[in-house]
Amino acid sequence: MLDQRLLRDNPELITEQLGRRGMSVDLTGLQLIAKQERDLEEQRSNLQAEGNRIGKEVGAMIKGGAAPGSPEVMELREKGNRIKQQVSVLEEEEKNLQVKLREQLMTFPNLPLAETPDGKTEADNVEVKRWGEPRTEGELEEHWQIAERLGLFETERSVRIAQSRFITLMGQGARLERALISFMLDLHTGKGYREVMPPILVNTASLTGSGQLPKFAEESFRCAEDDLWLTPTAEVPITSLHRDEVIPADQLPLRYVSYTPCFRREAGSYGRDTRGLIRLHQFNKVELYWFCHPEKSAEAHEQLTLDAEAVLEALELPYRRLELCTGDIGFSAARTYDLEVWLPGAGSFREISSCSICGDFQARRSAIRFKEGKSTQLLHTLNGSGLAIGRTMAALLENGQQVDGSVKLPAALVPFFGSDTIAAQ
RNA sequence: GGAGAGGUGGCCGAGUGGUCGAAGGCGCAGCACUGGAAAUGCUGUAUAGGGGCAACUCUAUCGAGGGUUCGAAUCCCUCCCUCUCCGCCA
């Protein structure tokens, strides 16, 4: 959420920065509401102060021996009553304005950082790094062809169990998924990340706090009876891990790594990526998350991205890093690097991690602050996949495919998977 | 699902209508004492919003919302949550 003070004092900045995202907003009405709200607050609190004085006066008079029904006391009591009525009128107006203001502010995305390049679509993203030697020989299979041939998952039967865009991993496929989760968690905890396994049903406040609600309700699965939603990413529960907390500055940064299943409705993506592991309603992901000091967040963003890249490098998967443009960064993000892995079967790079700095955007929505000396202020949050498991498996299958039809796995995975090869069984 | 108990500051815990943002303790910070420390003593120590250059000051907040009252942590209503026991269950 954007800062109300910024709205009051410098709405031009908001208009300008949202403009970089391709949005055209007119904030004059909202700014007026914000100012009215503050005026009302002042009137109301002055009235309340007077009411408090009267209350004390009445108490003192009665204690001093005056009869509660005596004319002097009665006069004050009636004055108090009138003030109470005025206050309740003002309070209601104020509340209406507050709700309106908040509702609107909640729908605005984060302001991009200066570093985020201007642009409209993903075509304007900037490649900033490339690693590894992509395989480009012809006649390579796509991951779903390999997986079906080797019996790593069930597609038709998954529809029977659930519906389309769900997958059932089988045998070595299930084992590889499990190996990847363990491998990534171990890699990150070895660097000091604290492992978290949170609830994956989360309440509305959690989803609002990280920015998925109110705007993107149609993207999440909901358990209507219970005010609970299936989490679309571990970013949601981890953000709320410290919701409404004040953290001592010397404890920062807090770095977490979390494996969770993730659930997305993928509304509006009919017909895209219908085969295989690329786009599913349910998928596994290992997520990296930092709570950090505002002055350290830029540095943290680089480090978090390097930590995600370390997984790709350990798995010997060629990738590139993109700096997303203002038109392509997510709702809560101020700056984002996407990591794209090379899929030789598909012949393209594919997003496998998205590493974002959210500034104080989520912290304000979730009231997560830190205390340094006497001052309490909002901290910064960052998140990034480290990595999406299903897409990692797809990449391993396509990059490791051999002429004999088997798949060669990177050495780093052998201790977890128990073999360096997946062959037909 | 059945029965009961309870939600007060970073923590514990007192407080059943007025001077209570809230005793006391713990913790924490500063100062004193000390060669240094412990112990001890003194002082300070919530959050949000508004006003002021500042000292400071006003308002709100004792789970949430509503009500009674001139005045509510304290009385009334509704809701939420937590804990204990029983049942069921991975």
Coordinates of C-alpha atoms (C1' of nucleotides) in Angstrom, one line a residue:
Chain A
M1 CA 0.0 0.0 0.0
L2 CA 1.1 3.5 -0.7
D3 CA 1.8 6.0 2.0
Q4 CA -1.2 8.3 2.8
R5 CA 1.2 11.1 3.7
L6 CA 2.8 10.9 0.3
L7 CA -0.7 11.1 -1.2
R8 CA -1.4 14.3 0.8
D9 CA 1.9 16.0 0.3
N10 CA 3.2 14.8 -3.1
P11 CA 0.5 13.2 -5.2
E12 CA 2.4 14.2 -8.4
L13 CA 5.1 11.8 -7.5
I14 CA 2.6 8.9 -7.3
T15 CA 1.0 9.9 -10.6
E16 CA 4.3 10.1 -12.3
Q17 CA 5.6 6.8 -11.0
L18 CA 2.4 4.9 -11.7
G19 CA 2.6 6.5 -15.1
R20 CA 5.9 4.6 -15.6
R21 CA 3.9 1.5 -15.1
G22 CA 1.6 2.5 -17.9
M23 CA -1.2 3.6 -15.5
S24 CA -2.9 6.9 -15.9
V25 CA -4.5 8.0 -12.6
D26 CA -6.1 11.2 -11.4
L27 CA -5.5 11.6 -7.7
T28 CA -7.1 15.0 -7.2
G29 CA -10.3 13.5 -5.8
L30 CA -8.4 11.0 -3.5
Q31 CA -6.1 13.7 -2.3
L32 CA -9.1 15.8 -1.4
I33 CA -10.5 12.9 0.6
A34 CA -7.2 12.5 2.4
K35 CA -7.2 16.1 3.4
Q36 CA -10.8 16.2 4.5
E37 CA -10.1 13.1 6.6
R38 CA -7.3 14.9 8.4
D39 CA -9.4 18.0 8.9
L40 CA -12.2 16.0 10.4
E41 CA -9.7 14.2 12.7
E42 CA -8.6 17.5 14.0
Q43 CA -12.1 18.8 14.7
R44 CA -13.1 15.5 16.3
S45 CA -10.1 15.3 18.6
N46 CA -10.6 18.9 19.7
L47 CA -14.2 18.1 20.6
Q48 CA -13.2 15.0 22.4
A49 CA -10.6 16.9 24.4
E50 CA -13.4 19.2 25.6
G51 CA -15.6 16.3 26.5
N52 CA -12.8 14.8 28.5
R53 CA -12.4 18.1 30.4
I54 CA -16.1 18.2 31.2
G55 CA -16.0 14.6 32.4
K56 CA -13.2 15.4 34.8
E57 CA -15.0 18.5 36.0
V58 CA -18.2 16.6 36.8
G59 CA -16.2 14.0 38.7
A60 CA -14.4 16.7 40.7
M61 CA -17.7 18.5 41.5
I62 CA -19.4 15.3 42.7
K63 CA -16.4 14.4 44.8
G64 CA -16.4 17.9 46.2
G65 CA -19.9 17.4 47.5
A66 CA -22.1 18.6 44.8
A67 CA -25.3 16.6 44.2
P68 CA -25.3 14.8 40.9
G69 CA -28.7 16.3 40.2
S70 CA -27.8 19.8 41.1
P71 CA -28.3 22.5 38.3
E72 CA -24.6 23.2 37.9
V73 CA -23.8 19.6 37.4
M74 CA -26.8 18.9 35.2
E75 CA -25.7 21.8 32.9
L76 CA -22.3 20.2 32.4
R77 CA -23.8 16.8 31.9
E78 CA -26.0 18.1 29.1
K79 CA -23.1 19.9 27.5
G80 CA -21.2 16.6 27.6
N81 CA -24.2 14.9 25.9
R82 CA -24.2 17.5 23.1
I83 CA -20.5 17.0 22.5
K84 CA -20.9 13.3 22.4
Q85 CA -23.5 13.6 19.7
Q86 CA -21.3 16.0 17.6
V87 CA -18.4 13.6 18.0
S88 CA -20.4 10.6 16.8
V89 CA -21.4 12.5 13.7
L90 CA -17.9 13.5 12.9
E91 CA -16.6 10.1 13.7
E92 CA -18.9 8.5 11.2
E93 CA -17.9 10.9 8.4
E94 CA -14.3 10.3 9.2
K95 CA -14.7 6.6 9.1
N96 CA -16.4 6.7 5.8
L97 CA -13.6 8.7 4.3
Q98 CA -11.0 6.4 5.9
V99 CA -12.6 3.3 4.4
K100 CA -12.9 5.0 1.0
L101 CA -9.3 6.1 1.1
R102 CA -8.0 2.8 2.2
E103 CA -10.1 0.8 -0.3
Q104 CA -8.6 3.0 -3.1
L105 CA -5.1 2.9 -1.9
M106 CA -5.2 -0.9 -1.6
T107 CA -5.8 -1.1 -5.3
F108 CA -2.7 0.8 -6.3
P109 CA 0.4 -1.2 -7.2
N110 CA 3.8 -0.4 -5.8
L111 CA 5.9 2.5 -7.2
P112 CA 8.8 1.3 -9.3
L113 CA 12.3 2.0 -8.2
A114 CA 14.4 4.4 -10.2
E115 CA 16.6 1.5 -11.4
T116 CA 13.6 -0.3 -13.0
P117 CA 13.8 0.4 -16.7
D118 CA 10.8 2.0 -18.3
G119 CA 8.8 -0.2 -20.7
K120 CA 5.4 -1.5 -21.6
T121 CA 5.6 -5.2 -22.0
E122 CA 7.9 -8.1 -21.5
A123 CA 9.5 -7.2 -24.8
D124 CA 11.1 -4.2 -23.0
N125 CA 12.8 -6.3 -20.3
V126 CA 16.5 -6.0 -20.2
E127 CA 18.8 -9.0 -20.2
V128 CA 21.6 -8.3 -17.7
K129 CA 23.4 -11.7 -17.4
R130 CA 23.8 -15.0 -19.1
W131 CA 25.3 -18.2 -17.7
G132 CA 26.1 -21.6 -19.1
E133 CA 26.2 -23.1 -22.6
P134 CA 22.8 -23.8 -24.0
R135 CA 22.3 -27.0 -25.9
T136 CA 21.0 -26.2 -29.3
E137 CA 21.3 -29.4 -31.4
G138 CA 18.0 -30.2 -33.2
E139 CA 15.7 -33.2 -32.5
L140 CA 15.6 -32.6 -28.8
E141 CA 12.4 -33.6 -27.0
E142 CA 10.3 -31.4 -24.8
H143 CA 10.2 -32.3 -21.1
W144 CA 6.7 -33.7 -21.2
Q145 CA 7.6 -36.1 -24.0
I146 CA 10.6 -37.4 -22.0
A147 CA 8.5 -37.6 -18.8
E148 CA 5.8 -39.6 -20.6
R149 CA 8.3 -41.9 -22.2
L150 CA 10.0 -42.6 -18.9
G151 CA 6.8 -42.9 -16.9
L152 CA 7.5 -40.0 -14.6
F153 CA 3.9 -38.7 -14.3
E154 CA 0.3 -39.4 -15.1
T155 CA -1.7 -36.9 -17.1
E156 CA -5.0 -38.5 -18.0
R157 CA -5.4 -40.0 -14.6
S158 CA -4.7 -36.7 -12.9
V159 CA -7.7 -35.2 -14.6
R160 CA -9.7 -38.1 -13.2
I161 CA -8.5 -37.3 -9.7
A162 CA -8.8 -33.5 -10.0
Q163 CA -9.1 -31.7 -13.3
S164 CA -6.8 -30.4 -16.0
R165 CA -3.7 -28.6 -15.0
F166 CA -3.0 -31.0 -12.2
I167 CA -0.3 -33.6 -12.3
T168 CA 0.4 -36.8 -10.5
L169 CA 4.1 -37.6 -10.3
M170 CA 5.0 -41.3 -10.3
G171 CA 8.0 -43.4 -9.4
Q172 CA 11.2 -41.6 -10.4
G173 CA 9.3 -38.5 -11.2
A174 CA 8.0 -38.2 -7.6
R175 CA 11.4 -39.1 -6.3
L176 CA 13.1 -36.4 -8.4
E177 CA 10.6 -33.8 -7.1
R178 CA 11.3 -34.8 -3.5
A179 CA 15.1 -34.8 -4.2
L180 CA 14.9 -31.3 -5.7
I181 CA 13.0 -29.9 -2.7
S182 CA 15.5 -31.4 -0.3
F183 CA 18.5 -30.3 -2.4
M184 CA 17.3 -26.7 -2.6
L185 CA 16.4 -26.4 1.1
D186 CA 19.7 -27.8 2.1
L187 CA 21.6 -25.4 -0.2
H188 CA 19.8 -22.4 1.2
T189 CA 19.8 -23.3 4.9
G190 CA 23.5 -24.0 4.4
K191 CA 23.8 -20.2 3.6
G192 CA 22.0 -19.2 6.8
Y193 CA 18.4 -19.2 5.6
R194 CA 15.9 -20.4 8.3
E195 CA 13.6 -23.1 7.1
V196 CA 9.9 -22.5 7.4
M197 CA 7.0 -24.8 6.7
P198 CA 3.9 -22.6 7.1
P199 CA 0.2 -23.2 6.8
I200 CA -0.8 -23.3 3.1
L201 CA -4.3 -22.3 3.9
V202 CA -4.2 -18.6 4.7
N203 CA -6.8 -16.1 5.8
T204 CA -7.9 -13.0 4.0
A205 CA -5.7 -10.7 6.0
S206 CA -2.6 -12.6 5.0
L207 CA -3.5 -12.5 1.3
T208 CA -4.2 -8.8 1.6
G209 CA -1.0 -8.1 3.5
S210 CA 1.2 -9.4 0.7
G211 CA -0.8 -7.7 -2.1
Q212 CA -2.8 -10.6 -3.7
L213 CA -6.1 -9.1 -2.4
P214 CA -8.2 -7.2 -3.1
K215 CA -7.3 -7.0 -6.7
F216 CA -6.4 -10.6 -7.6
A217 CA -9.1 -12.6 -5.9
E218 CA -9.8 -14.5 -9.1
E219 CA -6.3 -15.9 -9.1
S220 CA -6.6 -17.8 -5.8
F221 CA -8.6 -20.8 -4.7
R222 CA -10.9 -20.1 -1.9
C223 CA -12.5 -22.1 0.9
A224 CA -15.6 -20.0 1.1
E225 CA -16.9 -21.6 4.3
D226 CA -13.8 -20.7 6.3
D227 CA -12.3 -17.4 5.2
L228 CA -9.3 -19.4 4.0
W229 CA -7.5 -19.5 0.7
L230 CA -5.0 -21.9 -0.8
T231 CA -1.8 -20.0 -0.8
P232 CA -0.5 -19.0 -4.3
T233 CA 3.1 -18.7 -3.0
A234 CA 5.0 -19.0 0.3
E235 CA 5.5 -15.3 0.0
V236 CA 2.0 -14.9 1.5
P237 CA 2.3 -16.9 4.7
I238 CA 5.9 -15.7 5.2
T239 CA 4.9 -12.1 5.0
S240 CA 2.3 -12.7 7.6
L241 CA 4.7 -14.6 9.8
H242 CA 5.7 -11.2 11.1
R243 CA 2.5 -9.3 10.5
D244 CA 1.8 -6.6 13.2
E245 CA 5.2 -7.1 14.7
V246 CA 8.0 -4.7 15.7
I247 CA 11.4 -6.4 15.2
P248 CA 14.6 -5.2 17.0
A249 CA 16.9 -3.7 14.3
D250 CA 19.8 -6.0 15.4
Q251 CA 17.8 -9.1 14.4
L252 CA 17.7 -7.9 10.8
P253 CA 17.9 -9.2 8.2
L254 CA 15.6 -12.2 8.8
R255 CA 16.1 -14.6 6.0
Y256 CA 13.7 -17.5 5.4
V257 CA 13.5 -20.4 3.0
S258 CA 10.2 -22.2 2.6
Y259 CA 9.0 -25.1 0.7
T260 CA 5.3 -25.1 0.0
P261 CA 2.9 -26.3 -2.6
C262 CA 1.4 -23.3 -4.4
F263 CA -2.1 -23.0 -5.9
R264 CA -3.1 -20.8 -8.7
R265 CA -6.3 -20.6 -10.8
E266 CA -4.4 -19.5 -13.9
A267 CA -7.5 -17.6 -15.0
G268 CA -7.1 -16.3 -18.5
S269 CA -4.4 -18.7 -19.6
Y270 CA -6.6 -21.2 -21.4
G271 CA -4.7 -23.1 -24.0
R272 CA -1.3 -22.0 -22.8
D273 CA 1.3 -24.5 -21.7
T274 CA -1.3 -27.3 -21.5
R275 CA 1.2 -30.1 -21.4
G276 CA 3.6 -31.0 -18.8
L277 CA 4.9 -29.3 -15.7
I278 CA 5.1 -25.7 -16.8
R279 CA 1.7 -24.3 -15.8
L280 CA -0.3 -26.1 -13.2
H281 CA -3.0 -25.2 -10.6
Q282 CA -0.8 -26.9 -8.0
F283 CA 2.9 -26.8 -8.0
N284 CA 5.8 -27.0 -5.6
K285 CA 8.2 -24.1 -4.9
V286 CA 11.0 -23.3 -2.6
E287 CA 10.8 -19.6 -1.8
L288 CA 13.4 -17.2 -0.4
Y289 CA 12.3 -14.3 1.7
W290 CA 14.1 -11.4 3.4
F291 CA 12.9 -8.9 6.0
C292 CA 15.5 -6.2 6.0
H293 CA 16.6 -2.7 6.9
P294 CA 15.5 -0.2 4.3
E295 CA 19.1 0.9 3.7
K296 CA 20.2 -2.6 3.0
S297 CA 17.4 -3.7 0.7
A298 CA 19.2 -3.0 -2.6
E299 CA 22.2 -5.1 -1.6
A300 CA 19.8 -7.7 -0.2
H301 CA 18.1 -7.9 -3.6
E302 CA 21.4 -8.7 -5.3
Q303 CA 22.2 -11.3 -2.8
L304 CA 18.8 -13.0 -2.9
T305 CA 19.1 -13.2 -6.7
L306 CA 22.5 -14.7 -6.5
D307 CA 21.2 -17.2 -4.0
A308 CA 18.5 -18.3 -6.5
E309 CA 21.1 -18.4 -9.3
A310 CA 23.3 -20.6 -7.2
V311 CA 20.7 -23.3 -7.5
L312 CA 20.7 -23.2 -11.3
E313 CA 24.5 -23.2 -11.4
A314 CA 24.7 -26.1 -9.0
L315 CA 22.3 -28.0 -11.3
E316 CA 24.3 -27.0 -14.3
L317 CA 21.3 -25.4 -16.0
P318 CA 22.0 -22.5 -18.4
Y319 CA 20.0 -19.4 -17.6
R320 CA 19.8 -15.7 -18.1
R321 CA 18.8 -12.9 -15.8
L322 CA 16.3 -10.2 -16.9
E323 CA 15.7 -6.9 -15.3
L324 CA 11.9 -6.5 -15.7
C325 CA 10.6 -3.2 -17.0
T326 CA 8.0 -1.0 -15.3
G327 CA 5.3 -2.5 -17.4
D328 CA 6.1 -6.1 -16.4
I329 CA 6.9 -6.0 -12.7
G330 CA 4.3 -7.4 -10.3
F331 CA 1.8 -5.6 -8.2
S332 CA 3.8 -5.5 -5.0
A333 CA 7.2 -5.2 -6.6
A334 CA 9.4 -2.1 -7.0
R335 CA 12.1 -3.8 -8.9
T336 CA 12.3 -7.4 -10.2
Y337 CA 14.9 -9.7 -11.7
D338 CA 13.5 -12.8 -13.5
L339 CA 15.7 -15.8 -13.9
E340 CA 14.9 -17.8 -17.1
V341 CA 16.2 -21.3 -17.6
W342 CA 17.1 -22.6 -21.0
L343 CA 14.8 -25.3 -22.2
P344 CA 16.5 -26.9 -25.2
G345 CA 13.5 -29.1 -26.2
A346 CA 11.2 -26.1 -26.4
G347 CA 14.1 -24.0 -27.7
S348 CA 13.4 -21.1 -25.4
F349 CA 14.2 -19.5 -22.1
R350 CA 11.5 -19.9 -19.5
E351 CA 10.9 -18.1 -16.2
I352 CA 11.9 -20.2 -13.3
S353 CA 12.4 -17.6 -10.6
S354 CA 11.2 -14.0 -10.0
C355 CA 13.2 -12.0 -7.4
S356 CA 11.6 -8.8 -6.2
I357 CA 12.2 -6.0 -3.8
C358 CA 8.9 -4.8 -2.5
G359 CA 10.3 -1.9 -0.4
D360 CA 7.9 -1.0 2.4
F361 CA 4.8 -1.8 0.3
Q362 CA 4.0 -5.1 1.9
A363 CA 5.3 -4.0 5.3
R364 CA 2.8 -1.1 5.3
R365 CA -0.1 -3.4 4.4
S366 CA 1.0 -5.9 7.0
A367 CA 2.3 -3.5 9.7
I368 CA 5.8 -5.0 9.9
R369 CA 8.2 -2.6 11.5
F370 CA 11.6 -2.6 13.1
K371 CA 12.9 -0.6 16.0
E372 CA 16.2 1.1 16.0
G373 CA 17.0 3.2 19.1
K374 CA 13.8 5.1 19.7
S375 CA 12.4 5.1 16.2
T376 CA 10.1 2.5 14.8
Q377 CA 9.7 2.4 11.1
L378 CA 8.6 0.1 8.3
L379 CA 11.1 -2.5 7.1
H380 CA 11.6 -3.8 3.6
T381 CA 10.6 -7.1 2.2
L382 CA 12.1 -9.1 -0.6
N383 CA 11.1 -12.4 -2.1
G384 CA 12.3 -14.8 -4.9
S385 CA 11.8 -18.3 -6.0
G386 CA 14.7 -20.5 -5.2
L387 CA 13.3 -22.3 -7.4
A388 CA 10.0 -23.4 -8.8
I389 CA 10.4 -27.2 -8.6
G390 CA 8.2 -28.4 -11.5
R391 CA 10.0 -26.1 -14.0
T392 CA 13.3 -27.1 -12.6
M393 CA 12.4 -30.7 -13.3
A394 CA 11.4 -29.8 -16.8
A395 CA 14.7 -28.1 -17.3
L396 CA 16.6 -31.0 -16.0
L397 CA 14.8 -33.4 -18.3
E398 CA 15.4 -31.3 -21.4
N399 CA 19.0 -30.4 -20.6
G400 CA 20.0 -33.9 -19.5
Q401 CA 18.4 -35.9 -22.2
Q402 CA 20.7 -38.4 -23.9
V403 CA 20.6 -40.1 -27.3
D404 CA 19.7 -43.4 -25.7
G405 CA 16.5 -41.8 -24.3
S406 CA 17.7 -41.6 -20.7
V407 CA 18.3 -38.5 -18.7
K408 CA 21.6 -37.6 -17.1
L409 CA 21.3 -35.7 -13.8
P410 CA 23.9 -33.2 -12.5
A411 CA 26.3 -34.5 -9.9
A412 CA 24.9 -32.2 -7.1
L413 CA 21.6 -34.1 -7.2
V414 CA 23.0 -37.6 -6.9
P415 CA 23.1 -37.6 -3.1
F416 CA 19.5 -36.7 -3.0
F417 CA 18.1 -38.7 -5.9
G418 CA 20.4 -41.7 -5.4
S419 CA 21.4 -42.0 -9.1
D420 CA 22.8 -39.9 -11.9
T421 CA 20.5 -41.3 -14.5
I422 CA 16.8 -41.6 -15.1
A423 CA 16.1 -44.5 -17.5
A424 CA 13.0 -46.4 -18.5
Q425 CA 12.1 -49.0 -16.0
Chain B
rG1 C1' -18.8 -32.1 18.1
rG2 C1' -19.8 -31.6 23.9
rA3 C1' -18.3 -29.1 28.7
rG4 C1' -15.5 -25.3 31.1
rA5 C1' -11.8 -21.2 31.6
rG6 C1' -9.7 -16.9 29.7
rG7 C1' -8.1 -12.7 26.4
rU8 C1' -4.7 -6.0 30.1
rG9 C1' 2.0 -2.8 27.9
rG10 C1' 8.2 -6.8 25.2
rC11 C1' 6.8 -10.7 29.1
rC12 C1' 4.3 -11.9 33.9
rG13 C1' 0.4 -9.8 36.5
rA14 C1' -2.9 -6.1 39.6
rG15 C1' -7.0 -3.4 38.6
rU16 C1' -15.4 -4.1 39.0
rG17 C1' -17.5 3.3 37.1
rG18 C1' -14.0 9.1 37.7
rU19 C1' -7.6 11.9 39.0
rC20 C1' -5.9 4.7 34.8
rG21 C1' -2.0 4.6 29.4
rA22 C1' -3.0 1.6 33.4
rA23 C1' 0.1 -0.7 40.3
rG24 C1' 3.9 -4.2 41.1
rG25 C1' 7.5 -7.5 39.1
rC26 C1' 10.7 -9.3 35.0
rG27 C1' 13.2 -7.8 30.8
rC28 C1' 15.7 -3.8 28.3
rA29 C1' 18.4 1.2 28.1
rG30 C1' 21.1 5.2 30.6
rC31 C1' 23.4 7.0 35.0
rA32 C1' 25.7 6.1 39.9
rC33 C1' 28.7 2.6 42.6
rU34 C1' 33.3 -0.9 40.9
rG35 C1' 40.0 -1.9 38.8
rG36 C1' 36.2 -4.6 35.8
rA37 C1' 31.8 -7.2 36.7
rA38 C1' 27.8 -9.2 39.8
rA39 C1' 24.7 -7.2 43.4
rU40 C1' 22.5 -2.6 44.7
rG41 C1' 20.4 2.4 43.9
rC42 C1' 18.2 6.2 40.7
rU43 C1' 16.0 7.4 36.0
rG44 C1' 13.7 6.0 31.7
rU45 C1' 11.2 2.3 28.7
rA46 C1' 3.9 0.9 24.2
rU47 C1' 1.5 1.9 19.4
rA48 C1' -1.0 4.9 15.8
rG49 C1' -2.6 9.7 14.2
rG50 C1' -2.8 15.3 14.6
rG51 C1' -0.3 20.1 16.0
rG52 C1' 4.7 22.5 17.1
rC53 C1' 11.6 24.3 14.9
rA54 C1' 11.8 22.2 19.6
rA55 C1' 10.7 21.3 24.7
rC56 C1' 6.1 19.6 24.4
rU57 C1' 1.0 18.8 23.5
rC58 C1' -4.0 16.8 21.9
rU59 C1' -6.8 12.3 20.4
rA60 C1' -7.4 7.1 20.2
rU61 C1' -6.0 2.2 21.7
rC62 C1' -6.7 -2.8 28.1
rG63 C1' -9.1 -9.2 21.8
rA64 C1' -12.9 -6.7 17.9
rG65 C1' -17.5 -4.2 17.1
rG66 C1' -21.8 -1.9 19.3
rG67 C1' -24.5 0.0 23.8
rU68 C1' -25.3 2.4 28.9
rU69 C1' -23.0 7.0 31.3
rC70 C1' -21.1 13.7 31.9
rG71 C1' -17.2 9.8 32.5
rA72 C1' -15.8 2.5 31.0
rA73 C1' -10.0 -1.8 31.3
rU74 C1' -14.1 -1.9 34.9
rC75 C1' -21.5 -2.6 33.5
rC76 C1' -24.7 -4.7 29.1
rC77 C1' -25.0 -7.1 24.0
rU78 C1' -22.7 -9.5 19.7
rC79 C1' -18.6 -11.6 17.4
rC80 C1' -13.5 -13.4 17.1
rC81 C1' -9.5 -15.9 19.2
rU82 C1' -6.7 -18.9 22.8
rC83 C1' -6.4 -22.7 26.5
rU84 C1' -8.1 -27.2 29.4
rC85 C1' -11.0 -31.7 29.7
rC86 C1' -14.1 -35.4 26.9
rG87 C1' -15.3 -37.5 22.0
rC88 C1' -13.4 -38.2 17.0
rC89 C1' -9.0 -38.3 14.1
rA90 C1' -3.5 -38.2 10.5

